[in-house]
Coordinates of C-alpha atoms (C1' of nucleotides) in Angstrom, one line a residue:
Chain D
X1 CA 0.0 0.0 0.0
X2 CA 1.8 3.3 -1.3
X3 CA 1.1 6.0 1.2
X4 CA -1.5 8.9 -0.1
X5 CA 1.3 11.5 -0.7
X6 CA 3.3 9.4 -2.6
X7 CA 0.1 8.5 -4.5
X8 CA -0.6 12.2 -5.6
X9 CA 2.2 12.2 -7.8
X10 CA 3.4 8.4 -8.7
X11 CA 0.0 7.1 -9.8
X12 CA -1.4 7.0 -12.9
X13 CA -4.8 8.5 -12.6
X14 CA -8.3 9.8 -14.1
X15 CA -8.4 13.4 -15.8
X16 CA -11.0 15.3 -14.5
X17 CA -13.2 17.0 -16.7
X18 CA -16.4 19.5 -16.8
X19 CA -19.0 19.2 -19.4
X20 CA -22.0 21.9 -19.3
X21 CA -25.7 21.3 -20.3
X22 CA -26.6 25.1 -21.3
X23 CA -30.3 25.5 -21.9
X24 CA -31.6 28.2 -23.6
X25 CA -35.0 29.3 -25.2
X26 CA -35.4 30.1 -29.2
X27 CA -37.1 33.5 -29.3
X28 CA -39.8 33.1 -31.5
X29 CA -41.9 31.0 -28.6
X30 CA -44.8 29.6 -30.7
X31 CA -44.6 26.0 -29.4
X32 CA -42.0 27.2 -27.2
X33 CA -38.7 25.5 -28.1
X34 CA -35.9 24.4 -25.7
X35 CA -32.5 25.0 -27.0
X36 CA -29.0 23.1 -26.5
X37 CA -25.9 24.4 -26.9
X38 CA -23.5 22.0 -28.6
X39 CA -19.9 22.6 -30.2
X40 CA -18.3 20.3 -33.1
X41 CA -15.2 18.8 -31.8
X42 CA -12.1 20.0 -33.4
X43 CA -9.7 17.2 -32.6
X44 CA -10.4 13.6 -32.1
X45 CA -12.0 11.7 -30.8
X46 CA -15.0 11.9 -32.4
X47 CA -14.0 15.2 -34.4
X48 CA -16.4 16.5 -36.3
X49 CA -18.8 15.0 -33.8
X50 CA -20.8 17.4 -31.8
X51 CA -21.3 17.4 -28.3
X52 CA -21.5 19.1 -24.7
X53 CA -19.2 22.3 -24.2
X54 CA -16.7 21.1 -22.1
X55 CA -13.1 20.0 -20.8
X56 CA -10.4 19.2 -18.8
X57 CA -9.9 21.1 -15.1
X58 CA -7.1 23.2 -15.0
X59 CA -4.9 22.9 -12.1
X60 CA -5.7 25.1 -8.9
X61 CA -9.3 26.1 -10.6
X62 CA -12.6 25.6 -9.4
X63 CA -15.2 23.5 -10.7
X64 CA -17.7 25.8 -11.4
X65 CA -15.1 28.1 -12.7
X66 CA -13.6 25.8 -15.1
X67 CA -17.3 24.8 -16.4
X68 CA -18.0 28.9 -16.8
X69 CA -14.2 29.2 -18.7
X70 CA -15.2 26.5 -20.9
X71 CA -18.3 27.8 -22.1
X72 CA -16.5 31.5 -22.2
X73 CA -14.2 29.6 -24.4
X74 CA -15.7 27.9 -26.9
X75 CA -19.1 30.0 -27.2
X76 CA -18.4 33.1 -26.0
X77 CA -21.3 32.6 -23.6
X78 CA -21.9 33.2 -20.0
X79 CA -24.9 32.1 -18.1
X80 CA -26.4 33.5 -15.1
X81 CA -27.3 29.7 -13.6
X82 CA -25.2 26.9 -12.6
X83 CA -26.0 24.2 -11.1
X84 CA -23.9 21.1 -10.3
X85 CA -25.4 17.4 -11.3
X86 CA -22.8 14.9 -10.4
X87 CA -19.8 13.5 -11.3
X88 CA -19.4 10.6 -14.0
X89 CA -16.2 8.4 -13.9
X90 CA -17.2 5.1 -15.8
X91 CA -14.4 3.9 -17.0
X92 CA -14.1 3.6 -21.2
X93 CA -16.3 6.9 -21.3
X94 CA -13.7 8.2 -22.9
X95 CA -11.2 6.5 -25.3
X96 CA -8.5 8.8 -24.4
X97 CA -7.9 7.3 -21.0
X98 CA -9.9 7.3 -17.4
X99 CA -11.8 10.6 -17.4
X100 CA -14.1 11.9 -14.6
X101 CA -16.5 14.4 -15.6
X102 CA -18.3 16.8 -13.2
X103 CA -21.9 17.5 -14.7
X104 CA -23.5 21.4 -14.9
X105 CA -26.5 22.4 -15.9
X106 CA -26.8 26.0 -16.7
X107 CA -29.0 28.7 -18.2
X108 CA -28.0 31.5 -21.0
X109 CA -30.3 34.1 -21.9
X110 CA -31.9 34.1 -24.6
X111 CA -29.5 32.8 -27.8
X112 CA -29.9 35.8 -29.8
X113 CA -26.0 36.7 -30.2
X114 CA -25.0 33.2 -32.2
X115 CA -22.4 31.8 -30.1
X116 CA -18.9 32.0 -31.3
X117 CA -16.6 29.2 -31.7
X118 CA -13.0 28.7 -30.4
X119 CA -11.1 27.2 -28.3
X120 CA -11.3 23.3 -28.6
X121 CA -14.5 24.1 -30.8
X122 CA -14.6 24.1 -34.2
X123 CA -18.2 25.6 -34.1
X124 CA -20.4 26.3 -31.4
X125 CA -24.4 25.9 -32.2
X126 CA -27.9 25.6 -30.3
X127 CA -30.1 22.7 -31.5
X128 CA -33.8 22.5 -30.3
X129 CA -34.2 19.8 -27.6
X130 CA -36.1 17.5 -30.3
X131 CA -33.6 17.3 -33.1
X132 CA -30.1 16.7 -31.6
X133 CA -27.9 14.9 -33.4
X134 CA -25.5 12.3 -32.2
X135 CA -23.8 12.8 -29.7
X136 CA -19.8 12.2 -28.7
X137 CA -18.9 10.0 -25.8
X138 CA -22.2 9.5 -23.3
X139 CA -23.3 13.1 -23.6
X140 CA -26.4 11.7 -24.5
X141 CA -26.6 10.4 -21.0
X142 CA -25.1 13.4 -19.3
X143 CA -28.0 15.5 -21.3
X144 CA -30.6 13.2 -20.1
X145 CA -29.4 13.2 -16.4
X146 CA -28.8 17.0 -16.7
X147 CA -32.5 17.3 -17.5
X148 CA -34.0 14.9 -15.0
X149 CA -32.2 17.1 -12.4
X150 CA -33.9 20.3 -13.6
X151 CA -37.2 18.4 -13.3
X152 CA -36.5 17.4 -9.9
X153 CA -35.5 20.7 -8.9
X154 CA -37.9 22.6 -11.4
X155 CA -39.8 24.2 -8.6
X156 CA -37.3 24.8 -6.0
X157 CA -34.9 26.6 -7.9
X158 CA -35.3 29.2 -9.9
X159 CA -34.1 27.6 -13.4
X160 CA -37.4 28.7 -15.2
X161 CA -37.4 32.5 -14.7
X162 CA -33.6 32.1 -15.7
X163 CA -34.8 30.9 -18.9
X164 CA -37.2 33.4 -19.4
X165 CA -36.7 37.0 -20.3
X166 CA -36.6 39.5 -18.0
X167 CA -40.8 40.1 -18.6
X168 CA -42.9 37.2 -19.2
X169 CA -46.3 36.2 -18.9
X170 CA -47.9 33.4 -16.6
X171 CA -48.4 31.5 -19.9
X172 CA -44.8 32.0 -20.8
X173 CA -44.4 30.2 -16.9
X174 CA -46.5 27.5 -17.9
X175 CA -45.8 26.2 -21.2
X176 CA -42.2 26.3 -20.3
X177 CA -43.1 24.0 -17.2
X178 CA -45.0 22.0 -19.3
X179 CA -42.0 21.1 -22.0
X180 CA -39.6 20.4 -19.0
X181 CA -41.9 18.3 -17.2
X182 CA -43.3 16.5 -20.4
X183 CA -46.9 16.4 -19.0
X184 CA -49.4 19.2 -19.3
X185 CA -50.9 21.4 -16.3
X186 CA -53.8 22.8 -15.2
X187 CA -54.2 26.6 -16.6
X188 CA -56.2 28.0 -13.5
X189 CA -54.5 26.1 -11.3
X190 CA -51.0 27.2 -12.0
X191 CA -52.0 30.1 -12.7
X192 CA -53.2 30.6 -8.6
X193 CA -50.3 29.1 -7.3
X194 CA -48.3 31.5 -8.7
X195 CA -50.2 34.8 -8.1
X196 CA -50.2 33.6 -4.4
X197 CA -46.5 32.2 -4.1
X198 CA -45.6 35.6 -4.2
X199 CA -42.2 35.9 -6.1
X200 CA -44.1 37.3 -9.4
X201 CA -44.7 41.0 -9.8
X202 CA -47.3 41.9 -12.2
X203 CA -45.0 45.1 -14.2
X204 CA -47.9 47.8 -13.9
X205 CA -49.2 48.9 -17.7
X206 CA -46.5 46.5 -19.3
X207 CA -48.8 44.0 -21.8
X208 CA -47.6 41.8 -24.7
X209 CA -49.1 43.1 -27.1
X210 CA -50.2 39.9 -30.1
X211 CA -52.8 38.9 -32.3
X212 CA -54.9 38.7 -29.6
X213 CA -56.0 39.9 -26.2
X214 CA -53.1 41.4 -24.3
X215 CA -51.2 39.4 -21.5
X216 CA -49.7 40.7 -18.8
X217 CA -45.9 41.1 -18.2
X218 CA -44.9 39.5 -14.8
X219 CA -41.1 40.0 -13.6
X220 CA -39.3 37.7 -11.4
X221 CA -38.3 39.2 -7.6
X222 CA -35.1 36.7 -6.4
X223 CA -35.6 38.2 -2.9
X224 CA -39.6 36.8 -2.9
X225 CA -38.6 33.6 -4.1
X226 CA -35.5 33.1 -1.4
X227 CA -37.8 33.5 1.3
X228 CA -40.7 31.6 -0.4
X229 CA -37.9 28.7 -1.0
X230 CA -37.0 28.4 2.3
X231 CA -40.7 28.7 3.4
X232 CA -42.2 26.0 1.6
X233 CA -39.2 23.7 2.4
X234 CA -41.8 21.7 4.5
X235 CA -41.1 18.6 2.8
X236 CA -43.7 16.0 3.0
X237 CA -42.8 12.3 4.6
X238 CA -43.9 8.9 4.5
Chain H
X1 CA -5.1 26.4 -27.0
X2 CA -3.9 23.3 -26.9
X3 CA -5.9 20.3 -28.4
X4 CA -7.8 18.1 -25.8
X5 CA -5.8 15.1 -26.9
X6 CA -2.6 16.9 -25.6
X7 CA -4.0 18.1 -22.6
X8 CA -4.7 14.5 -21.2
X9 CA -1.5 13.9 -21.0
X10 CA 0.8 17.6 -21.3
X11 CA -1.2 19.5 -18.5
X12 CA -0.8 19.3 -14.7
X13 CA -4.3 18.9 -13.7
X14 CA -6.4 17.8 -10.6
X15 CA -6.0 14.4 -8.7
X16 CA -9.5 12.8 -7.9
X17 CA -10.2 11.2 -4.8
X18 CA -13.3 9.9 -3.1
X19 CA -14.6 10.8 0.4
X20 CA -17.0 8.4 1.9
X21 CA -19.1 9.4 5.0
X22 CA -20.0 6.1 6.6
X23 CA -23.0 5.9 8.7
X24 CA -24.2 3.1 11.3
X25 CA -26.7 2.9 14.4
X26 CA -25.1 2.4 17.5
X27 CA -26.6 -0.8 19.4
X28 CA -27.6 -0.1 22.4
X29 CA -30.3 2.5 21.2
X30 CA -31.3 4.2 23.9
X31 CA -30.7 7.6 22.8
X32 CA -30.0 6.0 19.4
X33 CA -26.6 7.4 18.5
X34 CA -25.4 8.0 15.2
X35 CA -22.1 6.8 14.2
X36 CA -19.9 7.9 11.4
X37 CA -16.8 6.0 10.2
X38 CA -13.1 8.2 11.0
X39 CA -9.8 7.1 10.2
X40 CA -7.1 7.8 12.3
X41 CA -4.0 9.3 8.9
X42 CA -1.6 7.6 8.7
X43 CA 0.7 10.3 6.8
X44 CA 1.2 13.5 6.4
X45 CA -0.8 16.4 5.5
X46 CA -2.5 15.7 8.4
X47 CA -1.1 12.6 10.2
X48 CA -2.5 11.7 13.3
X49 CA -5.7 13.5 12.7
X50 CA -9.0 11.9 11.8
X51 CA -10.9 11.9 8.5
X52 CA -13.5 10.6 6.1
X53 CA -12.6 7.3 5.0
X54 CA -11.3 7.9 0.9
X55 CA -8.6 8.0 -1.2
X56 CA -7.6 8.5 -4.8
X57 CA -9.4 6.9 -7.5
X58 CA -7.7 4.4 -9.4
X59 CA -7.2 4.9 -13.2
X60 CA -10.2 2.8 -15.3
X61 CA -11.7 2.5 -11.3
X62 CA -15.4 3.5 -11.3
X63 CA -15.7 6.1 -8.6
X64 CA -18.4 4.0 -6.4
X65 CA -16.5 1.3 -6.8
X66 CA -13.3 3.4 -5.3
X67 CA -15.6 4.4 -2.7
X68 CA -16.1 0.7 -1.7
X69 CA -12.5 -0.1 -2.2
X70 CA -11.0 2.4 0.2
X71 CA -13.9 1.6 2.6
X72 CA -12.5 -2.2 3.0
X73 CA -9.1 -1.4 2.8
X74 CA -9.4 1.3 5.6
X75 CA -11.7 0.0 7.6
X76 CA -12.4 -3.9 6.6
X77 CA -16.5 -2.7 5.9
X78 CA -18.6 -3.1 3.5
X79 CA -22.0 -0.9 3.2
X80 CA -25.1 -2.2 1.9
X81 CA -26.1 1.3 0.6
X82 CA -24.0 4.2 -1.7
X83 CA -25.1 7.3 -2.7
X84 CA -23.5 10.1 -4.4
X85 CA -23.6 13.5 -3.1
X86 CA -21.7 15.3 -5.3
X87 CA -17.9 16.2 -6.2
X88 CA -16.0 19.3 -4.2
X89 CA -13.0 20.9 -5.8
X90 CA -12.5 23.9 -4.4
X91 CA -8.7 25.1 -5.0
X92 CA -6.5 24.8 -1.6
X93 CA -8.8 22.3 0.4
X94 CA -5.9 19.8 -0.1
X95 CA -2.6 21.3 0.5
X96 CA -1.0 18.4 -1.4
X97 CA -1.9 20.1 -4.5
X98 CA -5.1 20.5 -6.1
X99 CA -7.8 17.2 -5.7
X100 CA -11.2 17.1 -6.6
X101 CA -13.0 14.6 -4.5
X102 CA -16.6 13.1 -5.1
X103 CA -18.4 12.4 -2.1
X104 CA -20.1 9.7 -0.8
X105 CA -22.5 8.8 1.6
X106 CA -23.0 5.0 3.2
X107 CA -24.4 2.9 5.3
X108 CA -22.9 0.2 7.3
X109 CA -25.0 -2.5 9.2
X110 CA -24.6 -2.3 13.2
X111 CA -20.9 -1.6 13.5
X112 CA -20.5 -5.1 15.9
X113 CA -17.5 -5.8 14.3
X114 CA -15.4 -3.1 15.6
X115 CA -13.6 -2.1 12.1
X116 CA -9.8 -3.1 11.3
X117 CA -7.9 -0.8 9.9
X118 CA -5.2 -0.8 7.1
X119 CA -4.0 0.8 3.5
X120 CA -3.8 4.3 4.3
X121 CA -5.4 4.1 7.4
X122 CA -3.7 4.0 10.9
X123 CA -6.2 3.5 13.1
X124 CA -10.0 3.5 12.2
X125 CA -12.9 3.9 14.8
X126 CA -16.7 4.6 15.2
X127 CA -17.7 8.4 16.8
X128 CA -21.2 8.9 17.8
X129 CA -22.1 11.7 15.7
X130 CA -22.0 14.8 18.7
X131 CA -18.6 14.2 20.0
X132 CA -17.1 14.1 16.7
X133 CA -13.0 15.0 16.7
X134 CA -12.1 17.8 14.5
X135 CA -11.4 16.4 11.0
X136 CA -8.5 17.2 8.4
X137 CA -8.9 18.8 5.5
X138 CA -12.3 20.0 4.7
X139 CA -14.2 17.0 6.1
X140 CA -16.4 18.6 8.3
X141 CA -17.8 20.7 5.8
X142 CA -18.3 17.3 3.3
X143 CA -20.1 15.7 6.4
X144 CA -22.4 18.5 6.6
X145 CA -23.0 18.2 3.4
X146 CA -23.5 14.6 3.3
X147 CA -26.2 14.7 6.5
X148 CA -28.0 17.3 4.3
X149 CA -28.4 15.2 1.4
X150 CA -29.6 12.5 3.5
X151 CA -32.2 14.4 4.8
X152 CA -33.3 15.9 1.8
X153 CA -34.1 12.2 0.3
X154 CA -35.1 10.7 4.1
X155 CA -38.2 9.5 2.6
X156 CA -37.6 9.0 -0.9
X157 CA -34.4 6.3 -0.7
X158 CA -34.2 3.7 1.7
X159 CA -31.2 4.6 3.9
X160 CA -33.5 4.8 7.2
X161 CA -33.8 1.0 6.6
X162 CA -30.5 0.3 5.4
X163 CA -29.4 2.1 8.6
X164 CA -31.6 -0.3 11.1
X165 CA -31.6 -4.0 11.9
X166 CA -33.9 -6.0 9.6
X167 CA -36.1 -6.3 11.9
X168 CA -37.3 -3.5 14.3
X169 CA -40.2 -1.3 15.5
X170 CA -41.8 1.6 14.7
X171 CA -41.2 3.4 17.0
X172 CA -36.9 2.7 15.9
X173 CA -37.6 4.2 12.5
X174 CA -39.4 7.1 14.3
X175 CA -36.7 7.8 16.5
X176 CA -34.1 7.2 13.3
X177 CA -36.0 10.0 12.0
X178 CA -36.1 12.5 14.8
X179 CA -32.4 12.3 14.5
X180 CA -31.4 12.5 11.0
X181 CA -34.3 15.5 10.9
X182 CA -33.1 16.8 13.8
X183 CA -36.4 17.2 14.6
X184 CA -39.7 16.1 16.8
X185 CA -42.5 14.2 14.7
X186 CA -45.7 13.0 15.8
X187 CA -45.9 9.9 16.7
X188 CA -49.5 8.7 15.7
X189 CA -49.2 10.3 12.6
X190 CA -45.9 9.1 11.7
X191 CA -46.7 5.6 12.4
X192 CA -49.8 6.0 10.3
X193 CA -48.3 7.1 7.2
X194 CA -45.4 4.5 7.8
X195 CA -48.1 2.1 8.1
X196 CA -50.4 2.8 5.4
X197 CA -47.4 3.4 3.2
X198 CA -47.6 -0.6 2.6
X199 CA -43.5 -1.8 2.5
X200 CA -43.1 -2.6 6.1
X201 CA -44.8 -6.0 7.0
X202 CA -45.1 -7.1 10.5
X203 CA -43.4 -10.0 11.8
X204 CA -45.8 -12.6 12.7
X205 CA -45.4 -12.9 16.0
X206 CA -42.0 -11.5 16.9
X207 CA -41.8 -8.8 19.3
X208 CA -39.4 -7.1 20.8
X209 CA -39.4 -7.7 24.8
X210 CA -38.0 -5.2 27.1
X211 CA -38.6 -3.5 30.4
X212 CA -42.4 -2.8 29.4
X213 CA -45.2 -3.7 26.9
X214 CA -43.7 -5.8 24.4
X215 CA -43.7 -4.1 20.8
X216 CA -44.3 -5.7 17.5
X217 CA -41.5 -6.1 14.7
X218 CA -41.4 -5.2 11.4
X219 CA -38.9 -5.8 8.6
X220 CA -38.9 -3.6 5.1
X221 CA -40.0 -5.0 2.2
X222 CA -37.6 -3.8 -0.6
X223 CA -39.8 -4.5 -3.5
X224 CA -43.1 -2.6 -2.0
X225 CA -41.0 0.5 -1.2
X226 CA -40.1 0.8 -4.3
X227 CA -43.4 1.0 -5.8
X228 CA -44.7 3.2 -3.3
X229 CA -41.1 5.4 -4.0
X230 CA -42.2 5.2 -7.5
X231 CA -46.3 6.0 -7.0
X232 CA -45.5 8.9 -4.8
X233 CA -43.5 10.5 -7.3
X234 CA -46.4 13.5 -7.7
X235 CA -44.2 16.5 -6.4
X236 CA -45.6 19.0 -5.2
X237 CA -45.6 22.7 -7.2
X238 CA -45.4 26.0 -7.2
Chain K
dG1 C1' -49.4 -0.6 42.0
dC2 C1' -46.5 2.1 39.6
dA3 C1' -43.2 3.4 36.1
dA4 C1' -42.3 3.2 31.3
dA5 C1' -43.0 2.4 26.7
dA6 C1' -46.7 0.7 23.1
dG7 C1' -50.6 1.4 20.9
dT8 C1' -54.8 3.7 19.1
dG9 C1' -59.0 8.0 16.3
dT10 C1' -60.9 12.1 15.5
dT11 C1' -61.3 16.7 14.0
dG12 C1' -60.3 21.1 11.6
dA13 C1' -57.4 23.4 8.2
dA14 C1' -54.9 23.6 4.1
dG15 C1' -53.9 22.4 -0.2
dG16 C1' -54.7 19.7 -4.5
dT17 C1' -57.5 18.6 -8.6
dA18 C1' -61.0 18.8 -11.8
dC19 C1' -63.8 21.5 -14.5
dA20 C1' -66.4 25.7 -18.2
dC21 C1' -67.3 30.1 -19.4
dC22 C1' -66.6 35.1 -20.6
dC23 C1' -63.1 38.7 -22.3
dA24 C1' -60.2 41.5 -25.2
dT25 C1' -58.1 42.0 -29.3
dG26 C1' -56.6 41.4 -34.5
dT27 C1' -58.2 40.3 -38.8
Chain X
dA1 C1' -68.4 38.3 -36.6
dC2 C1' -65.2 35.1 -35.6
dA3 C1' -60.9 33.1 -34.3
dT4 C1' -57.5 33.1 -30.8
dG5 C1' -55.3 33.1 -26.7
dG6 C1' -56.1 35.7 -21.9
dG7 C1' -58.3 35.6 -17.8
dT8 C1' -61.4 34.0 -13.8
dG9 C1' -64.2 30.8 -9.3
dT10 C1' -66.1 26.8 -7.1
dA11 C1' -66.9 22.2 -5.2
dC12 C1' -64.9 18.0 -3.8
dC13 C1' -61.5 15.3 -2.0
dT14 C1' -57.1 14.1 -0.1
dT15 C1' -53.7 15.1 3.0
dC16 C1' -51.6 17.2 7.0
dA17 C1' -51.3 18.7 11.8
dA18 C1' -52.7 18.8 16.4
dC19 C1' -54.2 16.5 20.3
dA20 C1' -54.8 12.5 25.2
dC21 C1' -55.9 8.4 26.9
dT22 C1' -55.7 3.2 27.5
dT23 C1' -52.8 -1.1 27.4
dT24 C1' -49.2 -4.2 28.5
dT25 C1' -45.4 -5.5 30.7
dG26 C1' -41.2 -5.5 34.4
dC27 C1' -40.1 -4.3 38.7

DNA sequence: GCAAAAGTGTTGAAGGTACACCCATGT
DNA sequence: ACATGGGTGTACCTTCAACACTTTTGC
């Protein structure tokens, strides 16, 4: 048995990398589209492939820091939501040698500015949710994980009003909800549980204007929600 | 920018170890103490103090699988139940160099066997959970963190079970509860929900006799819990 | 017979779910 | 005027929280 010291340096052992899950939503919301942003690998494996933003940990950097660098660095973007997922460390994940990836899931505003490629990126791109292509390594796992943790946490965090922009209607709130969730929801329902949870703000005179009749514009207060967060953290039991 | 390929094998980059916070009921439950799993270091940063079972993942090890490892070769256990909690890389928490370690939580059956310790290990030892040493590195914080996860999926994984005998009362799991919770709960309610939740079956006829009324046994029923983890699903919402 | 833990029901409040119609606007 | 999405209230049911006394045993 080596001691642990020795180990640090002497051992062969797993790279540690980050790979990102940035979510987005397509502007022109008719059925409301969730996007993905993916980059084409420059340099095998799989190059040419696309897959999630991502890559190896520099030393002395944090995690979340090294999964906002790598987004910085092959998109250009930078999201105002991270959260962590997991870390992955099957071993043949990644032909190049034992890899352990630490899993983010994070939020950009909406994708207007086309992301820029560089870095390990040949290009940079957002794909709708339905309509990814194949993807490099087990992203396609990582993706799926990613999204099952948004789920779980859809209504404790604050992910949705992320992906929303800055004024929004409850309908906005809903069908959004309603694509992450995969399952449909009750209008007036929703609709009440919102009003009374407090962390909206109807924006006074502010109505989308469409076809139709006018909606009001709703803005999200982070201060209401903390405190409702904490609040309703009455979780239920057996 | 160098190409990913290089990178996995130029760049100095992050060791990965595993931390595993091993949990076990104390036998004589009176107060029903918590125990967590220490090891005494054998080497330096740090020797002499106590820590987390862990160590550094192998190369083409998976990381639960390193969990497990370093739990038999420090400590001679083996859990019956692994979850992750999530991976901690915060630069300067190891003053080795930089280490990103994913974090486990487990649960040993009644720690009889009073746990042998080797590998990396000096010494290892059970600590009831108030009247914990202080720990090296930034164990105490992963503990924390670990408890909290725990609580947060008390009633949606099957640790409480995997904590206690297989058989045991009610009143045991209540009491389980009240400490992991850290919290009073009602005792008619609670054994209630427990019992309409349908995957605890009483033990026909086996009761546990003690210095009063006699109180029935129960053992959990693996396959019902998780049909009833699976039917309760509905989260609540906004 | 008394100390100590086991066991047992009911009630009121809150929250969840299901459900259908009128409103405001653009065309 | 009509098509389209925006907006609203009620009734029923389930679930949760609060609460006190009787039973069985060992000593």
């Amino acid at each position: 048995m080596k001691s642990a010291t020795q180990r640090t340096y002497d051992w062969p052992r797993p790279a540690v990398t980050v790979d990102v899950v940035l979510l987005s939503l397509a502007e022109p919301q008719n059925p409301l589209s969730l996007q993905v942003l993916l980059v084409e690998r420059g340099a095998d494996p799989y190059a040419g492939s696309w897959a999630l933003p991502g890559g190896f940990v520099h030393e002395h950097e944090d995690l979340q820091r090294a999964a906002l660098r790598e987004l910085a660095e092959e998109a250009g973007l930078a999201p105002g939501f991270v959260e962590q997922v997991g870390a992955i460390g099957t071993p043949g994940r990644d032909p190049r040698g034992h890899t352990v990836t630490v899993l983010y899931v994070a939020v950009a505003p909406a994708p207007g500015a086309p992301p820029r490629a560089s870095g390990d990126a040949r290009s940079a791109r957002w794909f709708a949710h339905d309509g990814l292509p194949k993807l490099a390594f087990d992203h396609a796992a990582l993706l799926e994980q990613a999204l099952l943790h948004v789920r779980r946490r859809i209504a404790r965090s604050s992910v949705c009003f992320e992906l929303l922009p800055p004024t929004f209607t409850l309908n906005d709130v809903q069908l959004l909800c309603e694509v992450l969730l995969r399952r449909a929801l009750d209008r007036r329902n929703f609709r009440r549980k919102l009003e009374q949870s407090g962390f909206l703000a109807p924006v006074k005179g502010a109505l989308r204007l469409g076809k139709h009749r006018p909606a009001q514009l709703y803005r999200f207060v982070p201060k209401a929600f903390a405190r409702y967060a904490a609040r309703t953290w009455s979780l239920p039991f057996y």
